CSV table of C-alpha atoms and ligand atoms in Angstrom, one decimal:
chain,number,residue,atom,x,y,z
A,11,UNK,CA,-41.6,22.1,1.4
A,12,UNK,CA,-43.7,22.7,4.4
A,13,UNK,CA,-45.5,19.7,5.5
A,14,UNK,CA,-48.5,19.8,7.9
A,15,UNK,CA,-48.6,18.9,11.1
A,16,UNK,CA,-50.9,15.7,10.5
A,17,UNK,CA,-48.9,14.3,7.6
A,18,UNK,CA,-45.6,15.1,9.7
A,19,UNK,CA,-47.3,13.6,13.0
A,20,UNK,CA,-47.8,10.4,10.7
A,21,UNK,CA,-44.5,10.2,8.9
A,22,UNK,CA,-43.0,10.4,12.3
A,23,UNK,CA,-45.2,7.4,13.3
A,24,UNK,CA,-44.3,5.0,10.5
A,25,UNK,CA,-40.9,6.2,10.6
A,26,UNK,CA,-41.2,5.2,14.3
A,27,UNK,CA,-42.7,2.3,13.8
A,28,UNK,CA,-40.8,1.2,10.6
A,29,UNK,CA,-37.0,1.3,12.4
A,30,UNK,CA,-38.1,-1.5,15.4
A,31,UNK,CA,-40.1,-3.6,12.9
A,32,UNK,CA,-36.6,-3.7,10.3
A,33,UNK,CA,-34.0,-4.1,13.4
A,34,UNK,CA,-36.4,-6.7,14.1
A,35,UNK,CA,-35.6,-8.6,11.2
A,36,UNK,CA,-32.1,-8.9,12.1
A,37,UNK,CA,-30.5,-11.2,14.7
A,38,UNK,CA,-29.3,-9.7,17.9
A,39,UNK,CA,-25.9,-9.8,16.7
A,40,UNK,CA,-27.1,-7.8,13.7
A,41,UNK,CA,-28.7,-5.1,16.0
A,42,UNK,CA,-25.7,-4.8,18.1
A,43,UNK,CA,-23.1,-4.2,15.3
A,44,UNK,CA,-26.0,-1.6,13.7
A,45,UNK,CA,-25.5,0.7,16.7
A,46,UNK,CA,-21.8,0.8,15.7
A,47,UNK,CA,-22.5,2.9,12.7
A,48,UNK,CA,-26.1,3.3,12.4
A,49,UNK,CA,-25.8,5.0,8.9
A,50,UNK,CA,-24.7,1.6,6.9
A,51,UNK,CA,-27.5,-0.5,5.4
A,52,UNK,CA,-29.1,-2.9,7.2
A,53,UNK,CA,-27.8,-6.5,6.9
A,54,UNK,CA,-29.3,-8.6,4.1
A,55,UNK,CA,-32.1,-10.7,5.2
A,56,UNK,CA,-30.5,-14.4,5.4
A,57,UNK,CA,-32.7,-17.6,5.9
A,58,UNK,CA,-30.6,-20.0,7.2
A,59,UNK,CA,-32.8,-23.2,5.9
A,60,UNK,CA,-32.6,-21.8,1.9
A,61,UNK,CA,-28.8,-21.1,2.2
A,62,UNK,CA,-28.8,-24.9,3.5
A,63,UNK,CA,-31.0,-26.2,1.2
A,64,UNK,CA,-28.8,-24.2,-1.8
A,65,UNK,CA,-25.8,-26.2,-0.3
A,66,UNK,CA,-24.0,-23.2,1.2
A,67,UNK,CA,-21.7,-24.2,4.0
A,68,UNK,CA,-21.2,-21.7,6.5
A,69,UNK,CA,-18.3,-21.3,9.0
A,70,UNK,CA,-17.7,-18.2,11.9
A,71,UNK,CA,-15.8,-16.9,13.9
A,72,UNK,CA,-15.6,-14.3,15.8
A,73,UNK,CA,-15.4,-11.3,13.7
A,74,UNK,CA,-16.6,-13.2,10.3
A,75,UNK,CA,-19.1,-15.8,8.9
A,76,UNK,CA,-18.2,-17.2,6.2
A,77,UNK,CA,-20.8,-18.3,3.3
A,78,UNK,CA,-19.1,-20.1,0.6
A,79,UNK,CA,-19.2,-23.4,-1.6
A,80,UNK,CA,-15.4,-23.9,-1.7
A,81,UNK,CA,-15.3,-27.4,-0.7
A,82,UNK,CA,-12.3,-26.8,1.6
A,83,UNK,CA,-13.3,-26.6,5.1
A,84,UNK,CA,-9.4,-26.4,6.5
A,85,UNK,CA,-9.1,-23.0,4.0
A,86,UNK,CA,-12.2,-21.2,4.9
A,87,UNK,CA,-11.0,-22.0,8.8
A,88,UNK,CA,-8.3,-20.4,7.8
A,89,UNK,CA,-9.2,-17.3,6.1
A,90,UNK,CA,-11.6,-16.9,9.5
A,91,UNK,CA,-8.5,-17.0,11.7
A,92,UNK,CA,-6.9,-14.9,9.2
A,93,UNK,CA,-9.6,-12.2,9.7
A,94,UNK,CA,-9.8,-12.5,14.0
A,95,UNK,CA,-6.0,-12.3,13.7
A,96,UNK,CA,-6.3,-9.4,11.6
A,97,UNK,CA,-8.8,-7.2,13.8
A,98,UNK,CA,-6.4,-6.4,16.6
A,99,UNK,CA,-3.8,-4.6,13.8
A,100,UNK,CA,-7.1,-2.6,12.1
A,101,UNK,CA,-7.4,-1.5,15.4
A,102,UNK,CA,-4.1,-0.5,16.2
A,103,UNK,CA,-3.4,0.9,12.6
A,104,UNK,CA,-6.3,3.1,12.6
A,105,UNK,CA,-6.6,4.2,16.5
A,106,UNK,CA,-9.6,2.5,17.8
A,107,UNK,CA,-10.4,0.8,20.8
A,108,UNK,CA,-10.5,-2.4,20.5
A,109,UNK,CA,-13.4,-3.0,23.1
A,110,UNK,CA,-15.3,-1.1,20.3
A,111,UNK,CA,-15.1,-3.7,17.4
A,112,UNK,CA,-16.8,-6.5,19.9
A,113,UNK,CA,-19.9,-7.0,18.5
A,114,UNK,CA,-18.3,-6.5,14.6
A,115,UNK,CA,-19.2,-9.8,12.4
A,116,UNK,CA,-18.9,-9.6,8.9
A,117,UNK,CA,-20.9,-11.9,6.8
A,118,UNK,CA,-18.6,-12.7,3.4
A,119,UNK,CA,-19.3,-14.9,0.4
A,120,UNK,CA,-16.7,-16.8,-0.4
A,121,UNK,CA,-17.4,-17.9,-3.8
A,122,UNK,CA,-15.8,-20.6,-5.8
A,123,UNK,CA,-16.3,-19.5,-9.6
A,124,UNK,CA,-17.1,-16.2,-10.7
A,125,UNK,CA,-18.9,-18.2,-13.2
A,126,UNK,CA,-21.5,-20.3,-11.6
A,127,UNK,CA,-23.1,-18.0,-8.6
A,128,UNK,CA,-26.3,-20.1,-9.0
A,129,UNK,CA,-26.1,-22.1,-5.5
A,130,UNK,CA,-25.4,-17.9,-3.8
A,131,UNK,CA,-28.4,-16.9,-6.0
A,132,UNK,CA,-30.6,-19.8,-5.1
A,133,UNK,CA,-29.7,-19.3,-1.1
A,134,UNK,CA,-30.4,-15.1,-1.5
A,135,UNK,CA,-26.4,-14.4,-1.0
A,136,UNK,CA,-27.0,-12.2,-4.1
A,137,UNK,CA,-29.2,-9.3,-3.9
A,138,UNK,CA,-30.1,-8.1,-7.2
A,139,UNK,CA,-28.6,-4.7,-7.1
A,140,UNK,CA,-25.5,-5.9,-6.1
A,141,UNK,CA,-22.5,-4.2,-8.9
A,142,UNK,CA,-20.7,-6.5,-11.1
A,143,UNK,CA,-17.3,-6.5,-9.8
A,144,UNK,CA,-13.4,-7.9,-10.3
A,145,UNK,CA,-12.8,-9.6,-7.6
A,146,UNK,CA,-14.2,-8.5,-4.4
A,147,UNK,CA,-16.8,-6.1,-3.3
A,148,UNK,CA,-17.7,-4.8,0.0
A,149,UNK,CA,-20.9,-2.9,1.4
A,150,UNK,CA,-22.4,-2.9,4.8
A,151,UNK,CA,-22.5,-5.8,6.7
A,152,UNK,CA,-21.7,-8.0,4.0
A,153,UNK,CA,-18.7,-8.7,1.3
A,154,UNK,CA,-18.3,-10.7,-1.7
A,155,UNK,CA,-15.0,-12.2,-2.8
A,156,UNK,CA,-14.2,-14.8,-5.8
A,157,UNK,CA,-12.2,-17.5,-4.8
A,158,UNK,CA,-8.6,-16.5,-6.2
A,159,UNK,CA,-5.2,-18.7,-7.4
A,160,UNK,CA,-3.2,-19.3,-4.6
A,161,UNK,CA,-3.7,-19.2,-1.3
A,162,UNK,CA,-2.4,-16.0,-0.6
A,163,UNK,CA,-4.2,-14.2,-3.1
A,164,UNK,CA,-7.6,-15.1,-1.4
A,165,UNK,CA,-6.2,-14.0,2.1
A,166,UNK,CA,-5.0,-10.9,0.6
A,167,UNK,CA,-8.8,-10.1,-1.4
A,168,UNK,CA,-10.2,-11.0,1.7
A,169,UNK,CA,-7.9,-8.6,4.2
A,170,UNK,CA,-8.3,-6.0,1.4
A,171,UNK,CA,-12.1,-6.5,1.6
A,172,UNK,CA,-12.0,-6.4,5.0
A,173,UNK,CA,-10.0,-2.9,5.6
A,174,UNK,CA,-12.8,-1.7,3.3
A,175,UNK,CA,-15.4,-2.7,5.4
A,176,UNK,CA,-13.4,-1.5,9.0
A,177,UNK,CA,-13.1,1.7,7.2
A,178,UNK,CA,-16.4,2.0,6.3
A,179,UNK,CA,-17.7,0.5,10.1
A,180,UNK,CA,-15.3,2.7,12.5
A,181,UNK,CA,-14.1,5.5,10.2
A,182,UNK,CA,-17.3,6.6,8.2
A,183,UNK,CA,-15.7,6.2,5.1
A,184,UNK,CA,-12.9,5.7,3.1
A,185,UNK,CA,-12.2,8.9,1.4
A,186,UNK,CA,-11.8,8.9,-3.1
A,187,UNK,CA,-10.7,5.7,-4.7
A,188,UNK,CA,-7.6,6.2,-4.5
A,189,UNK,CA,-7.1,6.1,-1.2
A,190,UNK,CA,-9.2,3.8,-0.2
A,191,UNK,CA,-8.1,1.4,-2.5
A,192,UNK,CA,-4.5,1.8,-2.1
A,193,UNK,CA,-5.1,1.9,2.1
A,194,UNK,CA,-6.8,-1.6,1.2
A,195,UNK,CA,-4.1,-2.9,-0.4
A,196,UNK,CA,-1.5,-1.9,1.4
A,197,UNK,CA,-3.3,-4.1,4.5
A,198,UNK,CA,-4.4,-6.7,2.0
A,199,UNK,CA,-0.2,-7.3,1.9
A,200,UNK,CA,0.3,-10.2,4.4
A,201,UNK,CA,2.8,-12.5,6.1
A,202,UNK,CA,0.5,-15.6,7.5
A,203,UNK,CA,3.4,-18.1,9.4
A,204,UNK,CA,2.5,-20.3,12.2
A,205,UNK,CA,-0.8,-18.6,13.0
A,206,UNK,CA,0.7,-15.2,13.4
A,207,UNK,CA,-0.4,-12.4,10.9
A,208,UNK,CA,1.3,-9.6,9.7
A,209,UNK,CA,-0.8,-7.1,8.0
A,210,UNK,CA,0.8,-4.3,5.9
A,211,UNK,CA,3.4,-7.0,5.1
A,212,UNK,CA,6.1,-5.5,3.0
A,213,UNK,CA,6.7,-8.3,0.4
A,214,UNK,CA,10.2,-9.1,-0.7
A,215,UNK,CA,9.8,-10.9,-3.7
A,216,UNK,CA,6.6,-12.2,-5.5
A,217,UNK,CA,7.1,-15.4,-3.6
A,218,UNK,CA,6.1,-13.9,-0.8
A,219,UNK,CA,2.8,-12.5,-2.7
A,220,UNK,CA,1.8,-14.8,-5.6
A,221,UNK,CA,-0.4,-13.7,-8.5
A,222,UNK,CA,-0.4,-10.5,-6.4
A,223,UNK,CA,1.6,-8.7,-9.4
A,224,UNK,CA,1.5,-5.2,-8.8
A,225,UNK,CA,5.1,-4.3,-9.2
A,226,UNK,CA,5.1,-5.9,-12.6
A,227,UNK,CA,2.5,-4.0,-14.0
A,228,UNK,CA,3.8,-0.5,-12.2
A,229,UNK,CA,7.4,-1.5,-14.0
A,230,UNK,CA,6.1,-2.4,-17.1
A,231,UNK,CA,4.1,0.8,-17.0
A,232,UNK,CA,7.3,3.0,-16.3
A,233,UNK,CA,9.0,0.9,-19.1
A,234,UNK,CA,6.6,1.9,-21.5
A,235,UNK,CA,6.8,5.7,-20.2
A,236,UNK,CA,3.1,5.1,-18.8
A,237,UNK,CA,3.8,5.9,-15.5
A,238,UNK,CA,1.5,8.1,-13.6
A,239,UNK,CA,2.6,11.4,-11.6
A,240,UNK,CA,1.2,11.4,-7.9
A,241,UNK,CA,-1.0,13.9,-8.8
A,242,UNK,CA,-2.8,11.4,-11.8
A,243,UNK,CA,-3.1,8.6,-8.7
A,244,UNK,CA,-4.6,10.7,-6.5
A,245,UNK,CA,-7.3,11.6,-9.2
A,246,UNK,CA,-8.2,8.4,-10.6
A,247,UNK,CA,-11.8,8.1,-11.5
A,248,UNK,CA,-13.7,5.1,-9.5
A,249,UNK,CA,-14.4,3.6,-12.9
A,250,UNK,CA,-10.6,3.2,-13.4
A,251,UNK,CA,-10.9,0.3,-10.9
A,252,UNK,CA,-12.4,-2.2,-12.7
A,253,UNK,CA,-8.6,-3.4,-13.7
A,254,UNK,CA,-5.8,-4.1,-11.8
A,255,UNK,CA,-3.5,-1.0,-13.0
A,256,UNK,CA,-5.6,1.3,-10.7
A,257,UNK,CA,-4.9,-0.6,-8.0
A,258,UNK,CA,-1.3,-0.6,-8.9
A,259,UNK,CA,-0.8,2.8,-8.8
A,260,UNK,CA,-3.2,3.5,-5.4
A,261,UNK,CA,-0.6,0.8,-3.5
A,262,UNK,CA,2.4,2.7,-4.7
A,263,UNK,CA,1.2,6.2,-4.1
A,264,UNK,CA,-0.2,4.6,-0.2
A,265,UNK,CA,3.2,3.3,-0.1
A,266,UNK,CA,5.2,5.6,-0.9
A,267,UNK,CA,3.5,8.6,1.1
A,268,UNK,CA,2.8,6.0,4.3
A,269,UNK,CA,6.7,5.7,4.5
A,270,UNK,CA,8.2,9.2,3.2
A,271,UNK,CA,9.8,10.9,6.4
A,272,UNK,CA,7.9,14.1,5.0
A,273,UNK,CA,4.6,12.8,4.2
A,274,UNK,CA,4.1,9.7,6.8
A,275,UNK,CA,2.6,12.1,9.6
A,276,UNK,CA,0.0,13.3,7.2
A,277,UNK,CA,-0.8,10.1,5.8
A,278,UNK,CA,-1.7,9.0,8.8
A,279,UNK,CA,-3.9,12.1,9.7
A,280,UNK,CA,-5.9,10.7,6.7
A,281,UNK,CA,-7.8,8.2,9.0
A,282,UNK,CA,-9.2,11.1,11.0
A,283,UNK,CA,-10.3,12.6,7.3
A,284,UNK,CA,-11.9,9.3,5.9
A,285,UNK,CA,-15.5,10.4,5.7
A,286,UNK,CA,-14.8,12.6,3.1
A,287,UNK,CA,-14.8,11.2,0.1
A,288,UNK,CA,-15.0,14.8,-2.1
A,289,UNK,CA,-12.3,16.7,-3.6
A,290,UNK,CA,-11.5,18.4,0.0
A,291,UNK,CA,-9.9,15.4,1.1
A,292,UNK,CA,-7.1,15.8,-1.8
A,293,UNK,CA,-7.0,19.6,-1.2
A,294,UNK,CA,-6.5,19.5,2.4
A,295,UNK,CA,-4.0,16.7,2.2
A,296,UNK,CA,-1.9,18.3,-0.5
A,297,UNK,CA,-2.1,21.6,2.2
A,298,UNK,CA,-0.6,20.0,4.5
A,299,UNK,CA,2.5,19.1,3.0
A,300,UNK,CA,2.7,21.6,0.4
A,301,UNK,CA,6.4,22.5,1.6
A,302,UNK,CA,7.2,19.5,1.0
A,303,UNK,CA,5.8,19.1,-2.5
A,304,UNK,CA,8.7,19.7,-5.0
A,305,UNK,CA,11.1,17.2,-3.0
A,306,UNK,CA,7.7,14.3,-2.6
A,307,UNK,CA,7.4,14.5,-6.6
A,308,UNK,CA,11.2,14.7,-6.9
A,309,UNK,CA,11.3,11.4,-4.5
A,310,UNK,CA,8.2,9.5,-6.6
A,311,UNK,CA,10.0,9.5,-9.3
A,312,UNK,CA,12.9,7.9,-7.6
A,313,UNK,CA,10.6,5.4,-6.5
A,314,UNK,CA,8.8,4.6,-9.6
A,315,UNK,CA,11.9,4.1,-11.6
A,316,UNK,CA,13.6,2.2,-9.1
A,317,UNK,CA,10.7,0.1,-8.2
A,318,UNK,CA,11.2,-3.5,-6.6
A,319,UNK,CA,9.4,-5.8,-4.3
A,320,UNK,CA,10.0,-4.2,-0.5
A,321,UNK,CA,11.5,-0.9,-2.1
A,322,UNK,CA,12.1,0.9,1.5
A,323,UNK,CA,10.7,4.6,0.5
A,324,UNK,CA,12.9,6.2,3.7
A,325,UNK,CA,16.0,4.8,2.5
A,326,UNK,CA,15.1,5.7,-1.8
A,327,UNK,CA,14.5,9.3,-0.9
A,328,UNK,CA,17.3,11.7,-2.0
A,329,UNK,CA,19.3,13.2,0.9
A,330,UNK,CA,22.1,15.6,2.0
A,331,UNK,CA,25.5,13.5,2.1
A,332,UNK,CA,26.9,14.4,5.5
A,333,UNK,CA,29.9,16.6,5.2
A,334,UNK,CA,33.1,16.1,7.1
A,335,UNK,CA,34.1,18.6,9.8
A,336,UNK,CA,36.7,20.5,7.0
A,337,UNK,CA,34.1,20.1,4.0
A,338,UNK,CA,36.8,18.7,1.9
A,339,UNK,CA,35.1,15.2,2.2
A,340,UNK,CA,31.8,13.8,2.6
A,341,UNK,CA,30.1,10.3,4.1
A,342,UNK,CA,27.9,8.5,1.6
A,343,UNK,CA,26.2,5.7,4.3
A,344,UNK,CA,26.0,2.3,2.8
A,345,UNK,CA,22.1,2.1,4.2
A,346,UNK,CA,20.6,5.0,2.0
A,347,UNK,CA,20.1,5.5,-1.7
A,348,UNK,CA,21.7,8.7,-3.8
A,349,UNK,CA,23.1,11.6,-1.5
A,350,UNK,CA,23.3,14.6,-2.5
A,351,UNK,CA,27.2,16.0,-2.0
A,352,UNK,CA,27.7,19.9,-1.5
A,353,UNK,CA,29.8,20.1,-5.1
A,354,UNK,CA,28.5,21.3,-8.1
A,355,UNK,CA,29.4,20.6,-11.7
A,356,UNK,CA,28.9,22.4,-15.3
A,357,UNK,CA,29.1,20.5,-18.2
A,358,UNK,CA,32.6,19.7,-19.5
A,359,UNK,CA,34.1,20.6,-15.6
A,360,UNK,CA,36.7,17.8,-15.4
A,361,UNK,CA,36.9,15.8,-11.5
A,362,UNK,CA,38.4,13.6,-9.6
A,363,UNK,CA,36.3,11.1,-6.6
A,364,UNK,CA,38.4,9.3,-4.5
A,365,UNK,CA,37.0,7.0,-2.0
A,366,UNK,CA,38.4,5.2,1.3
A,367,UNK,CA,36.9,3.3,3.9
A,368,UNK,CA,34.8,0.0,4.7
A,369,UNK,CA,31.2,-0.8,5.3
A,370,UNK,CA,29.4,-3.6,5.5
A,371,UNK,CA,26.8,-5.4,3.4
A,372,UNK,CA,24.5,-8.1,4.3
A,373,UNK,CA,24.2,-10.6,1.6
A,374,UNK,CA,22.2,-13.7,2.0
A,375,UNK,CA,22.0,-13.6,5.7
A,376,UNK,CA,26.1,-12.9,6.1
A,377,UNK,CA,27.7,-10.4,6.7
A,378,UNK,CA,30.6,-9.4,4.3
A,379,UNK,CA,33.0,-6.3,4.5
A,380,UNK,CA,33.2,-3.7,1.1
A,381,UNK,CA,35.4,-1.3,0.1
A,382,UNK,CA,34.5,1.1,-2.8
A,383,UNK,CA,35.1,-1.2,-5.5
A,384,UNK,CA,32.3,-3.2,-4.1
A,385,UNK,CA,31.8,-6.8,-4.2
A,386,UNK,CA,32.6,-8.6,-7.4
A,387,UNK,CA,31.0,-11.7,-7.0
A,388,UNK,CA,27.6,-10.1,-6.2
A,389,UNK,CA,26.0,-8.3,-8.6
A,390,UNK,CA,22.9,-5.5,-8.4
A,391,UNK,CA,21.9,-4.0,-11.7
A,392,UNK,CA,24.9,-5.3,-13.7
A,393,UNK,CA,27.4,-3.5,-11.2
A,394,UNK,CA,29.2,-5.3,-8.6
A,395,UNK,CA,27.3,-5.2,-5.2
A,396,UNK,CA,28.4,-2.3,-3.0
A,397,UNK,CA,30.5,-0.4,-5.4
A,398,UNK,CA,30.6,3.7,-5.3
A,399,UNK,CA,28.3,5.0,-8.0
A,400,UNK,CA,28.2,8.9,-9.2
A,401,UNK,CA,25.4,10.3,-10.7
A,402,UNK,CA,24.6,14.2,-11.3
A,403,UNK,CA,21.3,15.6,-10.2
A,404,UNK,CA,19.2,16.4,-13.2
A,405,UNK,CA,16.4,18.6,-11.6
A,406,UNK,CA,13.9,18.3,-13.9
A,407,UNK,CA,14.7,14.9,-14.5
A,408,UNK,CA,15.6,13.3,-11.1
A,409,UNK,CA,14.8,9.8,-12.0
A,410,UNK,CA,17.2,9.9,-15.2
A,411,UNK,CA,20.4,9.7,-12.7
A,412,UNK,CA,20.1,5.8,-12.2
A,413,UNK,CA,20.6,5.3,-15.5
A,414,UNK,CA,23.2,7.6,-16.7
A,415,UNK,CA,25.0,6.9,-13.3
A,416,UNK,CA,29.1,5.6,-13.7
A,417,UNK,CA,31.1,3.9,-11.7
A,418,UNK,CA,33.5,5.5,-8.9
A,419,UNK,CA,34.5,2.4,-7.6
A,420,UNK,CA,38.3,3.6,-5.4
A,421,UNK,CA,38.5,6.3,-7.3
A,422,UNK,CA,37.9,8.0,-10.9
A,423,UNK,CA,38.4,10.7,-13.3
A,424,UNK,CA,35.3,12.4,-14.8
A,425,UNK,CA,34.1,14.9,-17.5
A,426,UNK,CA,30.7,16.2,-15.9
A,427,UNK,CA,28.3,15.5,-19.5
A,428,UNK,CA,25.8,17.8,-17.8
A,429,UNK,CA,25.7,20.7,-15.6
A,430,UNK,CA,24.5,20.0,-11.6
A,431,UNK,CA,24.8,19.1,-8.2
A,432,UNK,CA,27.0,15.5,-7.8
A,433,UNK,CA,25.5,12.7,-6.1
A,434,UNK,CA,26.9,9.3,-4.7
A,435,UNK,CA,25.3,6.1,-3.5
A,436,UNK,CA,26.6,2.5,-3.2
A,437,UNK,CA,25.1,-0.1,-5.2
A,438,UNK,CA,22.3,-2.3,-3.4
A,439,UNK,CA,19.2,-3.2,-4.4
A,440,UNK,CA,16.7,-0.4,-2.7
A,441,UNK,CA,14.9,-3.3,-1.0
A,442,UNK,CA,17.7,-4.2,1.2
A,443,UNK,CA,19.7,-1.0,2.5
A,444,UNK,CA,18.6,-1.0,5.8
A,445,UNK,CA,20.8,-4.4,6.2
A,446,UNK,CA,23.9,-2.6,5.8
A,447,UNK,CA,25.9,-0.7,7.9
A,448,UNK,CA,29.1,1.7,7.6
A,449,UNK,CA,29.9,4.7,5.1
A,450,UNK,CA,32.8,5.4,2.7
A,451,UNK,CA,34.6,8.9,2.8
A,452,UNK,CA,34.8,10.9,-0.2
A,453,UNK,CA,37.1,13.3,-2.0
A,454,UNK,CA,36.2,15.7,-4.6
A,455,UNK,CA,39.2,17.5,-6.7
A,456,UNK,CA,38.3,19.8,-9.6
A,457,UNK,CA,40.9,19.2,-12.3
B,6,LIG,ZN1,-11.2,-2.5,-3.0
């Protein structure tokens, strides 16, 4: 619609006047951080005398003020050094200058009980159009978080709230749910020790990450053959996040494609994409490592099925088992998962594996020598610790070779119970590989 000139002249003029009067409202501090991104909301109008007079302590630092009515000043000091500490690794994890973030504060509410908001309603922490939501919620210049069991599970809610709003502030978005979600809570995983903070933390056990509990719910999932394909992650709907599984599956897939050695490049390109929040994001992401497509879904599957606290993805994936100079033998390395040996089988073929050699295994801090027959005082997955395991390569089925796998071990005799390409691995748990060191050779004799 055409407007004319008069009623444009005096749109212009309120519009004009209307911008000063609002940054007005704000504090200098407020203004500042506006200019960052100038297309968030303005900050919630906060009078400091109500939030006193509602009994709202409040606590900053340099990147965060913190209203909350958790009677534990020593925690909310903490979760504020938690969040400083934490600003130098957005930074560094998403490419921008730090210089940039220097007049970033984010105001959060730190709320007690989910139950009783009255003190945050009396003091106008809670504006009236502000979403119901799980746990945490983030917009603009402010976030809200519930006070959660543990320690840990606070700092994490709060570091995943915060790579939210970082997003939002110096990349312009956060591209679909998935992705932002699962980017959130791969940073929300933490190591917090002596006042140094490790963001993107990969946790080795759930004592590491308590009441965290994703890896419980993504294995019970797969137990119950409710596992999602990394196609179904990247297309959960928004309204899928109102419980926990979503964000289950959003860390895995993050995960997993963060730390493939085919996908991790392109991950990271993601940052540069994070504005867009539409289906081109997906599109132009699955372009660019459409090669590598067949082998990624092949490799989630691994993943899924095998899943563990501190699963390292580059060491799950499947790979070529490095052939000996004659091709008679092949190396299966101690430090990677199944490998994929040149010889192929068709049901009933009748074979021999012999192995030789030593590698070596790190097992509660020492270091301990193997052979094929592995370790038979430690066992992983009711097999002793570092024995050779055989397992044939069911394309359409990849993850089905853990479980119909058989023991090597020095050496064995085998009827092939299904027709494909042989693969070997020694048995370690997949969150540990990297600790070993050393491969066994391998014979192959068809009967
Ligand atoms: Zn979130």
């Amino acid at each position: 619609m055409q407007r004319s000139p008069v009623i444009q002249f005096a749109l212009t003029v309120v519009t004009a006047l209307c911008l000063p009067l609002l940054a007005a409202a704000q504090t200098p501090q407020q203004v500042r951080m506006q200019r960052l991104n100038p297309a968030m909301p303005l900050p919630l109008r906060i009078d400091p005398e109500r939030v006193a007079a509602a009994g709202i302590e409040v606590l900053s630092g340099k990147h965060i003020c913190i209203y909350t009515d958790v009677r534990d000043q020593e925690l909310t000091k903490d979760l504020i050094r938690v969040f400083d500490a934490a600003m130098a690794q957005w930074c560094n994890f998403f490419g921008v200058e730090p210089e940039t973030t220097k007049d970033y504060q984010l105001s959060a509410m730190v709320i007690a009980d989910r139950n009783n908001t009255q003190a945050f309603r009396k003091a106008g922490l809670i504006p009236a159009d502000l979403p119901e939501f799980l746990a945490g919620y983030n917009r603009g210049h402010e976030t809200w978080l519930y006070l959660q069991p543990g320690d840990y599970y606070t700092r994490h809610l709060l570091l995943h709230e915060g790579t939210h709003a970082f997003m939002q502030w110096f990349l312009r978005g956060s591209g679909p749910s998935w992705y932002s979600e699962g980017m959130a809570e791969l940073l929300g995983l933490n190591r917090w020790q002596d006042g140094e903070l490790e963001l993107g933390y990969r946790v080795r056990s759930n004592l590491d990450c308590p009441y965290w509990g994703r890896v419980k719910i993504l294995r019970n999932d797969v137990t119950e053959r409710n596992e999602l394909l990394l196609e179904q992650v990247m297309e959960i709907p928004a309204a899928a996040y109102r419980q926990v599984r979503a964000y289950a599956w959003s860390w895995a897939a993050c995960d997993f494609l963060a730390h493939h050695p085919l996908t991790k490049d392109a991950f990271q390109q993601l940052t540069k994409n994070a504005k867009e929040i539409g289906p081109a994001f997906n599109r132009q992401f699955r372009q660019s490592i459409e090669d590598h497509w067949p082998i990624v879904q092949r490799d989630w599957q691994l993943y899924i099925n095998e899943m563990v606290y501190g699963y390292e993805v580059d060491r799950g994936v499947l790979r070529a088992a490095t052939q000996d100079a004659e091709n008679s033998s092949v190396q299966v390395q101690a430090d990677y998962s199944w490998q994929e040996t040149p010889w192929r089988v068709q049901a009933g073929d009748r074979f021999q594996l012999t192995a030789e050699g030593q590698f070596e295994l790190t097992v509660a801090k020492k270091t301990l020598p193997s052979a094929g027959g592995g370790i038979t005082i430690e066992y992983y997955q009711g097999n002793p610790l570092g024995v050779l395991m055989m397992g044939v390569l069911d394309d359409q089925n990849p993850a089905s070779m853990a479980k119909t796998s058989r023991v090597v071990g020095l050496g064995h005799d085998f009827v092939a119970e299904r027709a494909g390409a042989i693969c070997l691995r020694i048995n370690t748990s997949p969150a540990k590989r990297s600790d070993n060191r050393g491969f066994l050779r391998v014979t192959f004799t068809k009967n």
